[in-house]
Amino acid sequence: MTEPAPGADGALAFPDGFVWGAATAAYQIEGAASIDGKGPSVWDTFSHAPGNVRGGDTGDIACDSYHRYREDVALMASLGLNAYRFSISWPRVQPGGRGPANSKGLDYYRALLDELGEHGIAPTVTLYHWDLPQELQDDGGWAVRDTAQRFAEYAAICGEAFGDRVARWITVNEPQVVANNGYRHGQHAPGLRDAAAAAAATHHLLLGHGLATQALRGLSTAEVGITLDLHPIRVLGDGRDAVESARLITDAMVNGIFLDPVLHGRYPVHAPEAMLPPPALVGDTDLEIIQQPLDFLGVNYYSPIFLGAGDPDDLRRNQERARSAVPGVVEYLPDWLERTTMDWLVDASGLRDLLLDVSKQAPGLPLYVTENGRAAEDYVNPQGEVDDIERVRYLHTHLEAAARAIDDGANLAGYFVWSLLDNFEWAWGYQKRFGVVFVDFGTQRRIPKSSARFYSDVVRANAVPPVPAAWPR
Ligand code: FCB
């Protein structure tokens, strides 16, 4: 790849052949939750149980992309995108997570892949974006080892059925969120609050990734990788001993616990023991299986974690208890950084630092930003437009950070904005809008926002214009 060079207009160019896409996930957009033989997933069950999702929202209809995929592919083509990251719903392909494939489920994904092919859009396909077949959950879900084997079988079905049409496979999306939000803290399906189950799920998600990678290798020449949500850890103040030790522990808890096994075949030494799988769960060759050679690593970036000195029992403004539980240390939301409607910090420099850091840890391994974006209070104005200036600003600064990271040596091969469409944002339901395309959920009308036009201009130019000194209001 050639390095980006500033153009005459000050724009930062991306390397030739850079992959430009948008990302979605099955449960968040497809709808059609129980037709054509699809079985229930943990998210169907979880969203239908009162109190789990804001406003009682479910993914029953979502963006109805199951029926409207042609329109959605045409939208991407009109934006000039050359790639699309979507996920396959496991229970659409294997309704109970075991046994023969549901032919109507296969037909849907074949039709979607064909449609993408006709528009010259390369498919990046996630096999697991959180919608585990409910029947497997009834048998223990990711807390039991068998689920990793079942996942490899499902991966083989997908490899065989779609292997010739897929550009790259992502085995698992954000196992950290599955283990912590799904099994430890319960805000996501399956809604467990069980530390032992979370530690076991951590290992079995990783094992599932390794076994699925092996299964795909024989069936498809497409690239294979995994997507991790990674969080740069920032330290405020003088980085005194306690803060430095909290930094190492926090990094191991949120990043290393998945990154180290995948890249280096070991769990991080600084991870708290309670988060690690007990030795009895770890088979002799498990870590070798988990450390399969990868063709790329998918990185999802939203925000960093700040640590500083403070008293967890006497929290001050913008302070929170530190997940590392190191005495004298708190997590901190600096007031000089903007926060999104998710209350997530906006810090574009975190993306640059993260890409450089991972490139150092895995020299030569291509990276893709497989998700990056923000929620905002989007609305249709009287002119019928959605002028999402906050998202334009976010994309502009983050794309600039990505270009600078490449310039400084990061091995970044592509970028996928989260998300193509406003969609079902898990426990937040439809309240949080992340799309570059607005969805009117009453009519299913799609309206490209200002950010879609901005992103499309960057994609077509393969370059990001200079960040303005002052933003238009
Ligand atoms: C990520 C998820 C994705 C979406 C974004 C906002 O953690 O992978 O599905 O919800 O957050």
Coordinates of C-alpha atoms and ligand atoms in Angstrom, one line a residue:
M1 CA 0.0 0.0 0.0
T2 CA 1.2 3.5 -0.7
E3 CA 1.2 6.0 2.1
P4 CA -1.2 8.8 2.2
A5 CA 0.1 12.2 1.1
P6 CA -1.5 15.5 1.7
G7 CA -3.0 16.8 -1.6
A8 CA -2.5 20.3 -2.9
D9 CA -5.8 21.2 -1.1
G10 CA -4.5 19.8 2.2
A11 CA -6.6 16.7 1.9
L12 CA -5.2 13.5 3.3
A13 CA -5.3 10.7 0.8
F14 CA -6.0 7.0 1.7
P15 CA -4.0 4.2 0.1
D16 CA -5.1 2.8 -3.3
G17 CA -7.5 0.0 -2.9
F18 CA -8.7 1.2 0.5
V19 CA -11.9 -0.6 1.5
W20 CA -14.8 1.8 2.2
G21 CA -18.0 0.4 3.7
A22 CA -20.9 0.6 6.1
A23 CA -21.7 -1.9 8.8
T24 CA -25.0 -3.4 10.1
A25 CA -26.0 -6.5 12.1
A26 CA -28.8 -9.0 11.4
Y27 CA -30.9 -8.5 14.6
Q28 CA -30.6 -4.7 14.4
I29 CA -31.9 -4.3 10.8
E30 CA -33.5 -7.5 9.3
G31 CA -36.8 -7.8 11.1
A32 CA -38.8 -10.8 9.8
A33 CA -38.0 -12.3 13.2
S34 CA -40.2 -15.5 12.9
I35 CA -40.8 -16.1 9.2
D36 CA -39.4 -18.5 6.6
G37 CA -38.3 -21.0 9.2
K38 CA -36.2 -18.7 11.3
G39 CA -35.8 -19.9 14.9
P40 CA -35.9 -17.5 17.9
S41 CA -32.6 -16.0 19.1
V42 CA -31.6 -14.9 22.6
W43 CA -32.3 -11.3 21.4
D44 CA -35.9 -12.3 20.4
T45 CA -36.4 -13.7 23.9
F46 CA -34.7 -10.9 25.7
S47 CA -36.4 -8.0 23.9
H48 CA -39.8 -9.6 24.4
A49 CA -39.4 -9.8 28.1
P50 CA -40.7 -6.6 29.8
G51 CA -38.1 -4.2 31.2
N52 CA -35.1 -5.3 29.1
V53 CA -35.3 -2.8 26.3
R54 CA -36.2 0.8 26.4
G55 CA -39.8 1.4 25.5
G56 CA -40.4 -2.3 25.0
D57 CA -38.9 -2.1 21.5
T58 CA -38.0 -5.4 19.8
G59 CA -36.3 -6.3 16.5
D60 CA -39.4 -7.9 15.1
I61 CA -39.6 -5.4 12.3
A62 CA -36.5 -3.2 12.8
C63 CA -35.5 -1.7 9.3
D64 CA -37.3 -4.6 7.5
S65 CA -34.1 -5.2 5.6
Y66 CA -35.1 -8.8 5.1
H67 CA -37.6 -7.4 2.6
R68 CA -35.9 -4.2 1.6
Y69 CA -32.3 -5.4 1.0
R70 CA -32.4 -4.3 -2.6
E71 CA -33.2 -0.8 -1.7
D72 CA -30.5 -0.8 1.0
V73 CA -27.9 -2.2 -1.5
A74 CA -28.9 0.5 -4.0
L75 CA -28.4 3.1 -1.3
M76 CA -24.9 1.9 -0.6
A77 CA -24.1 1.9 -4.4
S78 CA -25.4 5.5 -4.6
L79 CA -23.0 6.5 -1.9
G80 CA -20.1 4.9 -3.8
L81 CA -19.3 2.3 -1.1
N82 CA -17.2 -0.7 -2.2
A83 CA -17.9 -2.9 0.8
Y84 CA -20.7 -3.9 3.1
R85 CA -20.4 -5.5 6.5
F86 CA -23.5 -7.3 7.6
S87 CA -24.1 -10.3 9.8
I88 CA -25.8 -13.6 9.2
S89 CA -28.5 -14.6 11.7
W90 CA -27.5 -18.0 13.0
P91 CA -31.1 -19.0 13.8
R92 CA -32.2 -18.1 10.3
V93 CA -29.6 -20.5 8.9
Q94 CA -29.9 -23.1 11.7
P95 CA -33.1 -22.5 13.6
G96 CA -32.1 -24.4 16.7
G97 CA -28.4 -24.0 16.4
R98 CA -27.9 -27.6 15.4
G99 CA -28.5 -29.9 12.4
P100 CA -29.4 -29.2 8.8
A101 CA -29.7 -25.7 7.3
N102 CA -33.0 -23.9 6.7
S103 CA -33.0 -23.5 2.9
K104 CA -35.1 -20.3 3.0
G105 CA -32.5 -18.8 5.3
L106 CA -29.7 -19.7 2.9
D107 CA -31.8 -18.3 0.0
Y108 CA -32.1 -14.9 1.7
Y109 CA -28.3 -14.5 2.2
R110 CA -27.6 -15.8 -1.3
A111 CA -29.9 -13.2 -2.8
L112 CA -28.3 -10.5 -0.7
L113 CA -24.8 -11.6 -1.7
D114 CA -25.9 -11.7 -5.4
E115 CA -27.3 -8.2 -5.1
L116 CA -24.1 -6.9 -3.6
G117 CA -22.1 -8.6 -6.3
E118 CA -24.2 -7.0 -9.0
H119 CA -23.3 -3.6 -7.5
G120 CA -19.6 -4.3 -7.1
I121 CA -19.9 -4.2 -3.3
A122 CA -17.6 -6.6 -1.5
P123 CA -19.3 -8.5 1.3
T124 CA -17.7 -8.6 4.8
V125 CA -19.8 -11.1 6.7
T126 CA -20.0 -11.4 10.4
L127 CA -21.0 -14.9 11.5
Y128 CA -21.9 -14.0 15.1
H129 CA -23.3 -10.6 16.0
W130 CA -25.0 -11.6 19.2
D131 CA -28.1 -13.5 18.1
L132 CA -27.5 -17.0 19.5
P133 CA -30.2 -19.6 18.7
Q134 CA -32.4 -19.7 21.8
E135 CA -32.2 -23.5 22.0
L136 CA -28.4 -23.3 22.5
Q137 CA -29.0 -20.8 25.3
D138 CA -31.4 -23.2 26.9
D139 CA -28.5 -25.6 27.1
G140 CA -26.1 -23.1 28.6
G141 CA -25.2 -20.8 25.7
W142 CA -21.6 -19.6 25.6
A143 CA -21.0 -20.7 29.2
V144 CA -20.8 -24.3 27.9
R145 CA -18.1 -25.6 25.6
D146 CA -20.5 -27.4 23.2
T147 CA -21.6 -24.0 21.9
A148 CA -18.1 -23.4 20.4
Q149 CA -18.4 -26.7 18.5
R150 CA -21.9 -25.8 17.3
F151 CA -20.6 -22.5 16.1
A152 CA -17.9 -24.2 14.1
E153 CA -20.5 -26.4 12.4
Y154 CA -22.6 -23.3 11.6
A155 CA -19.5 -21.6 10.2
A156 CA -18.9 -24.6 8.0
I157 CA -22.5 -24.4 6.7
C158 CA -22.0 -20.7 5.8
G159 CA -18.5 -21.4 4.3
E160 CA -20.0 -24.0 2.1
A161 CA -23.1 -22.1 1.0
F162 CA -21.6 -18.6 0.6
G163 CA -17.8 -19.1 0.5
D164 CA -17.5 -18.2 -3.2
R165 CA -19.3 -14.8 -2.8
V166 CA -17.8 -13.5 0.4
A167 CA -14.7 -11.2 0.5
R168 CA -13.9 -11.6 4.2
W169 CA -15.4 -13.4 7.2
I170 CA -15.6 -12.0 10.7
T171 CA -16.1 -14.9 13.1
V172 CA -17.3 -13.1 16.2
N173 CA -18.3 -9.4 16.9
E174 CA -17.1 -7.9 20.2
P175 CA -16.9 -11.0 22.5
Q176 CA -16.0 -8.5 25.3
V177 CA -19.5 -7.1 25.1
V178 CA -21.1 -10.5 24.9
A179 CA -19.3 -11.8 28.0
N180 CA -19.7 -8.6 30.1
N181 CA -23.0 -7.1 29.0
G182 CA -24.7 -10.5 28.3
Y183 CA -23.3 -12.7 31.0
R184 CA -21.8 -10.5 33.7
H185 CA -23.9 -7.4 34.0
G186 CA -27.1 -8.5 32.3
Q187 CA -28.0 -5.4 30.2
H188 CA -27.8 -7.6 27.0
A189 CA -29.2 -11.0 26.1
P190 CA -29.2 -13.5 27.7
G191 CA -29.4 -11.1 30.6
L192 CA -27.3 -13.1 33.1
R193 CA -25.5 -11.6 36.1
D194 CA -23.1 -14.5 36.7
A195 CA -19.4 -13.9 37.0
A196 CA -18.5 -17.6 36.5
A197 CA -20.7 -17.9 33.4
A198 CA -19.0 -14.7 32.0
A199 CA -15.5 -16.1 32.5
A200 CA -16.5 -19.4 30.9
A201 CA -18.2 -17.5 28.0
T202 CA -15.1 -15.5 27.5
H203 CA -13.1 -18.7 26.8
H204 CA -15.8 -20.4 24.7
L205 CA -16.4 -17.3 22.5
L206 CA -12.6 -17.3 21.8
L207 CA -12.6 -21.1 21.2
G208 CA -15.6 -20.7 18.9
H209 CA -13.6 -18.1 16.9
G210 CA -10.6 -20.5 16.6
L211 CA -12.7 -23.5 15.6
A212 CA -14.8 -21.5 13.1
T213 CA -11.6 -20.1 11.6
Q214 CA -10.3 -23.6 11.1
A215 CA -13.6 -24.7 9.6
L216 CA -13.7 -21.8 7.1
R217 CA -10.2 -22.3 5.9
G218 CA -11.1 -25.5 4.1
L219 CA -14.2 -24.1 2.5
S220 CA -13.6 -20.6 1.4
T221 CA -10.6 -18.7 0.1
A222 CA -12.0 -15.5 1.7
E223 CA -10.0 -13.7 4.4
V224 CA -10.8 -14.6 8.0
G225 CA -10.6 -12.4 11.1
I226 CA -12.4 -11.4 14.3
T227 CA -13.8 -8.0 15.4
L228 CA -12.8 -6.7 18.9
D229 CA -14.0 -3.5 20.5
L230 CA -10.9 -1.9 21.7
H231 CA -10.5 1.0 24.1
P232 CA -7.4 3.1 24.5
I233 CA -6.7 3.7 28.2
R234 CA -5.7 7.3 29.0
V235 CA -4.2 8.3 32.3
L236 CA -4.8 11.7 33.8
G237 CA -2.2 13.4 36.0
D238 CA 1.1 12.1 36.9
G239 CA 0.5 8.4 36.3
R240 CA 1.4 7.5 40.0
D241 CA 1.8 3.9 40.9
A242 CA -1.8 3.1 41.7
V243 CA -3.0 4.7 38.5
E244 CA -0.3 2.9 36.4
S245 CA -1.3 -0.4 38.0
A246 CA -5.0 0.4 37.3
R247 CA -4.0 1.1 33.7
L248 CA -2.5 -2.3 33.3
I249 CA -5.4 -4.1 34.9
T250 CA -8.1 -2.1 33.0
D251 CA -6.3 -2.7 29.7
A252 CA -6.2 -6.4 30.4
M253 CA -9.8 -6.5 31.4
V254 CA -11.2 -4.7 28.3
N255 CA -8.6 -5.3 25.6
G256 CA -6.0 -7.9 26.4
I257 CA -8.4 -10.6 27.6
F258 CA -9.5 -11.1 24.0
L259 CA -6.6 -9.6 22.1
D260 CA -3.8 -11.5 23.7
P261 CA -5.3 -15.0 23.2
V262 CA -6.1 -14.2 19.6
L263 CA -2.7 -12.6 18.8
H264 CA -0.4 -14.4 21.2
G265 CA -2.1 -17.5 22.4
R266 CA -2.2 -16.5 26.1
Y267 CA -4.4 -14.7 28.6
P268 CA -3.0 -11.4 29.9
V269 CA -1.1 -11.6 33.2
H270 CA -2.8 -8.4 34.5
A271 CA -6.4 -9.7 34.1
P272 CA -8.1 -10.3 37.5
E273 CA -8.3 -14.0 38.1
A274 CA -12.1 -13.9 38.5
M275 CA -12.4 -12.8 34.8
L276 CA -10.3 -15.6 33.5
P277 CA -11.6 -19.1 32.7
P278 CA -10.7 -21.6 35.5
P279 CA -7.9 -23.9 34.3
A280 CA -10.2 -26.8 34.2
L281 CA -12.1 -25.2 31.3
V282 CA -9.0 -24.7 29.2
G283 CA -8.1 -27.7 27.1
D284 CA -4.5 -28.4 26.3
T285 CA -4.7 -27.2 22.8
D286 CA -7.4 -24.5 23.2
L287 CA -5.0 -21.6 23.1
E288 CA -3.3 -22.9 20.0
I289 CA -6.8 -23.2 18.4
I290 CA -7.6 -19.7 19.5
Q291 CA -4.4 -18.3 18.1
Q292 CA -5.2 -19.3 14.5
P293 CA -3.3 -17.3 11.9
L294 CA -5.6 -14.4 10.9
D295 CA -5.8 -12.5 7.6
F296 CA -6.9 -9.3 9.4
L297 CA -8.1 -7.9 12.7
G298 CA -11.4 -5.9 12.9
V299 CA -11.3 -3.0 15.3
N300 CA -14.4 -1.3 16.6
Y301 CA -13.6 2.1 18.1
Y302 CA -16.0 4.4 19.9
S303 CA -14.3 5.9 22.9
P304 CA -11.4 5.7 25.3
I305 CA -11.3 5.1 29.0
F306 CA -9.7 7.8 31.3
L307 CA -8.2 7.0 34.7
G308 CA -7.1 9.3 37.4
A309 CA -6.5 9.5 41.1
G310 CA -9.6 9.8 43.2
D311 CA -11.7 8.2 46.0
P312 CA -14.2 5.7 44.7
D313 CA -16.2 6.2 47.9
D314 CA -16.4 9.9 47.5
L315 CA -16.9 10.4 43.7
R316 CA -16.7 13.9 42.4
R317 CA -18.2 15.4 39.2
N318 CA -17.4 13.4 36.1
Q319 CA -15.9 10.5 38.1
E320 CA -17.1 6.9 38.2
R321 CA -15.9 3.9 40.1
A322 CA -13.0 2.2 38.3
R323 CA -13.7 -1.3 37.0
S324 CA -10.2 -2.3 38.0
A325 CA -11.2 -1.6 41.7
V326 CA -7.6 -0.4 42.4
P327 CA -7.8 1.8 45.6
G328 CA -7.3 5.5 45.0
V329 CA -8.2 5.3 41.3
V330 CA -11.4 6.4 39.5
E331 CA -12.5 6.4 35.9
Y332 CA -13.1 9.9 34.7
L333 CA -15.1 11.6 31.9
P334 CA -13.1 14.7 31.1
D335 CA -15.3 17.7 30.7
W336 CA -13.3 19.1 27.8
L337 CA -14.5 16.2 25.6
E338 CA -17.9 16.1 24.0
R339 CA -20.2 13.2 24.9
T340 CA -22.7 11.6 22.6
T341 CA -26.3 10.8 23.5
M342 CA -25.0 7.4 24.6
D343 CA -22.8 9.4 27.0
W344 CA -19.8 8.0 25.1
L345 CA -16.8 10.3 25.0
V346 CA -15.8 11.7 21.6
D347 CA -12.0 11.5 21.1
A348 CA -10.7 11.1 17.6
S349 CA -7.1 10.9 18.7
G350 CA -8.0 7.7 20.5
L351 CA -8.5 6.1 17.1
R352 CA -5.1 7.1 15.8
D353 CA -3.4 5.9 19.0
L354 CA -5.3 2.6 19.0
L355 CA -4.5 1.8 15.4
L356 CA -0.8 2.5 15.9
D357 CA -0.7 0.5 19.2
V358 CA -2.4 -2.6 17.6
S359 CA -0.1 -2.3 14.5
K360 CA 2.8 -2.5 16.9
Q361 CA 1.4 -5.5 18.7
A362 CA 0.7 -7.4 15.4
P363 CA 3.3 -6.2 12.9
G364 CA 2.1 -6.8 9.3
L365 CA -1.5 -7.8 10.2
P366 CA -3.9 -5.7 8.2
L367 CA -6.5 -3.9 10.3
Y368 CA -10.0 -2.8 9.4
V369 CA -12.0 -0.3 11.4
T370 CA -15.1 -2.5 11.3
E371 CA -17.2 0.0 13.3
N372 CA -16.9 3.7 14.2
G373 CA -19.7 6.2 14.5
R374 CA -21.9 8.1 17.0
A375 CA -25.4 8.4 18.1
A376 CA -27.1 11.9 17.8
E377 CA -30.5 13.5 18.2
D378 CA -31.3 13.3 14.5
Y379 CA -34.6 14.7 13.2
V380 CA -36.2 15.5 9.8
N381 CA -36.3 19.3 9.3
P382 CA -39.1 21.1 7.6
Q383 CA -37.2 20.8 4.3
G384 CA -37.3 17.1 4.7
E385 CA -33.6 16.8 5.4
V386 CA -31.6 15.4 8.3
D387 CA -28.7 17.7 8.9
D388 CA -26.6 15.7 11.4
I389 CA -23.7 18.1 11.8
E390 CA -22.5 16.3 15.0
R391 CA -22.0 13.1 13.0
V392 CA -20.4 14.9 10.1
R393 CA -17.9 16.4 12.6
Y394 CA -17.4 13.0 14.2
L395 CA -16.7 11.3 10.9
H396 CA -14.5 14.1 9.7
T397 CA -12.2 14.0 12.7
H398 CA -12.1 10.2 13.0
L399 CA -11.3 9.8 9.3
E400 CA -8.6 12.3 9.6
A401 CA -7.3 10.4 12.6
A402 CA -7.3 7.2 10.6
A403 CA -5.4 8.8 7.7
R404 CA -2.9 10.2 10.1
A405 CA -2.5 6.7 11.7
I406 CA -1.7 5.2 8.3
D407 CA 0.8 8.0 7.7
D408 CA 2.5 7.1 10.9
G409 CA 2.7 3.4 10.1
A410 CA -0.6 1.8 11.0
N411 CA -1.5 -1.1 8.7
L412 CA -5.1 0.1 8.1
A413 CA -6.8 -1.5 5.0
G414 CA -10.4 -0.3 5.3
Y415 CA -13.1 1.5 7.3
F416 CA -16.7 0.7 7.9
V417 CA -19.0 3.4 9.4
W418 CA -21.4 2.3 12.1
S419 CA -24.0 2.3 10.8
L420 CA -25.6 2.4 7.3
L421 CA -29.1 2.8 8.9
D422 CA -30.6 3.9 12.1
N423 CA -31.5 0.6 13.7
F424 CA -32.4 -1.4 16.9
E425 CA -29.7 -0.3 19.3
W426 CA -29.9 -3.2 21.6
A427 CA -31.1 -2.3 25.1
W428 CA -31.7 1.3 23.9
G429 CA -34.1 0.2 21.2
Y430 CA -34.8 2.7 18.4
Q431 CA -34.1 5.7 20.6
K432 CA -30.4 5.9 19.7
R433 CA -29.8 6.7 16.1
F434 CA -26.4 5.8 14.6
G435 CA -27.1 5.7 10.9
V436 CA -25.7 7.8 8.1
V437 CA -29.2 7.1 6.7
F438 CA -32.2 8.1 8.7
V439 CA -35.0 5.5 9.0
D440 CA -38.6 6.6 9.6
F441 CA -39.6 3.5 11.5
G442 CA -43.3 4.2 10.9
T443 CA -43.0 4.2 7.1
Q444 CA -39.6 2.5 6.6
R445 CA -38.6 5.5 4.5
R446 CA -34.8 6.0 4.2
I447 CA -33.4 9.5 4.1
P448 CA -29.6 9.9 3.6
K449 CA -28.4 12.4 6.3
S450 CA -25.7 15.1 5.7
S451 CA -23.2 12.6 7.1
A452 CA -24.0 10.2 4.2
R453 CA -23.1 12.9 1.7
F454 CA -20.0 13.8 3.6
Y455 CA -18.9 10.1 3.8
S456 CA -19.7 9.6 0.2
D457 CA -17.5 12.5 -0.8
V458 CA -14.6 11.1 1.2
V459 CA -15.1 7.6 -0.3
R460 CA -15.2 9.0 -3.9
A461 CA -12.1 11.1 -3.4
N462 CA -10.4 8.4 -1.4
A463 CA -9.2 11.3 0.8
V464 CA -10.4 13.3 3.7
P465 CA -10.5 17.1 3.5
P466 CA -8.7 19.2 6.1
V467 CA -10.6 19.6 9.3
P468 CA -11.9 23.1 9.4
A469 CA -10.6 25.5 12.0
A470 CA -14.2 26.4 12.9
W471 CA -17.2 24.2 12.3
P472 CA -20.2 25.7 10.5
R473 CA -23.1 26.2 12.9
Ligands
FCB1 C1 -21.3 -1.9 19.1 C2 -22.1 -3.1 18.4 C3 -23.0 -2.6 17.3 C4 -23.7 -1.3 17.7 C5 -22.6 -0.3 18.2 C6 -23.2 1.1 18.5 O1 -20.9 -2.3 20.3 O2 -21.2 -4.0 17.8 O3 -23.9 -3.6 17.1 O4 -24.7 -1.5 18.6 O5 -21.9 -0.8 19.3

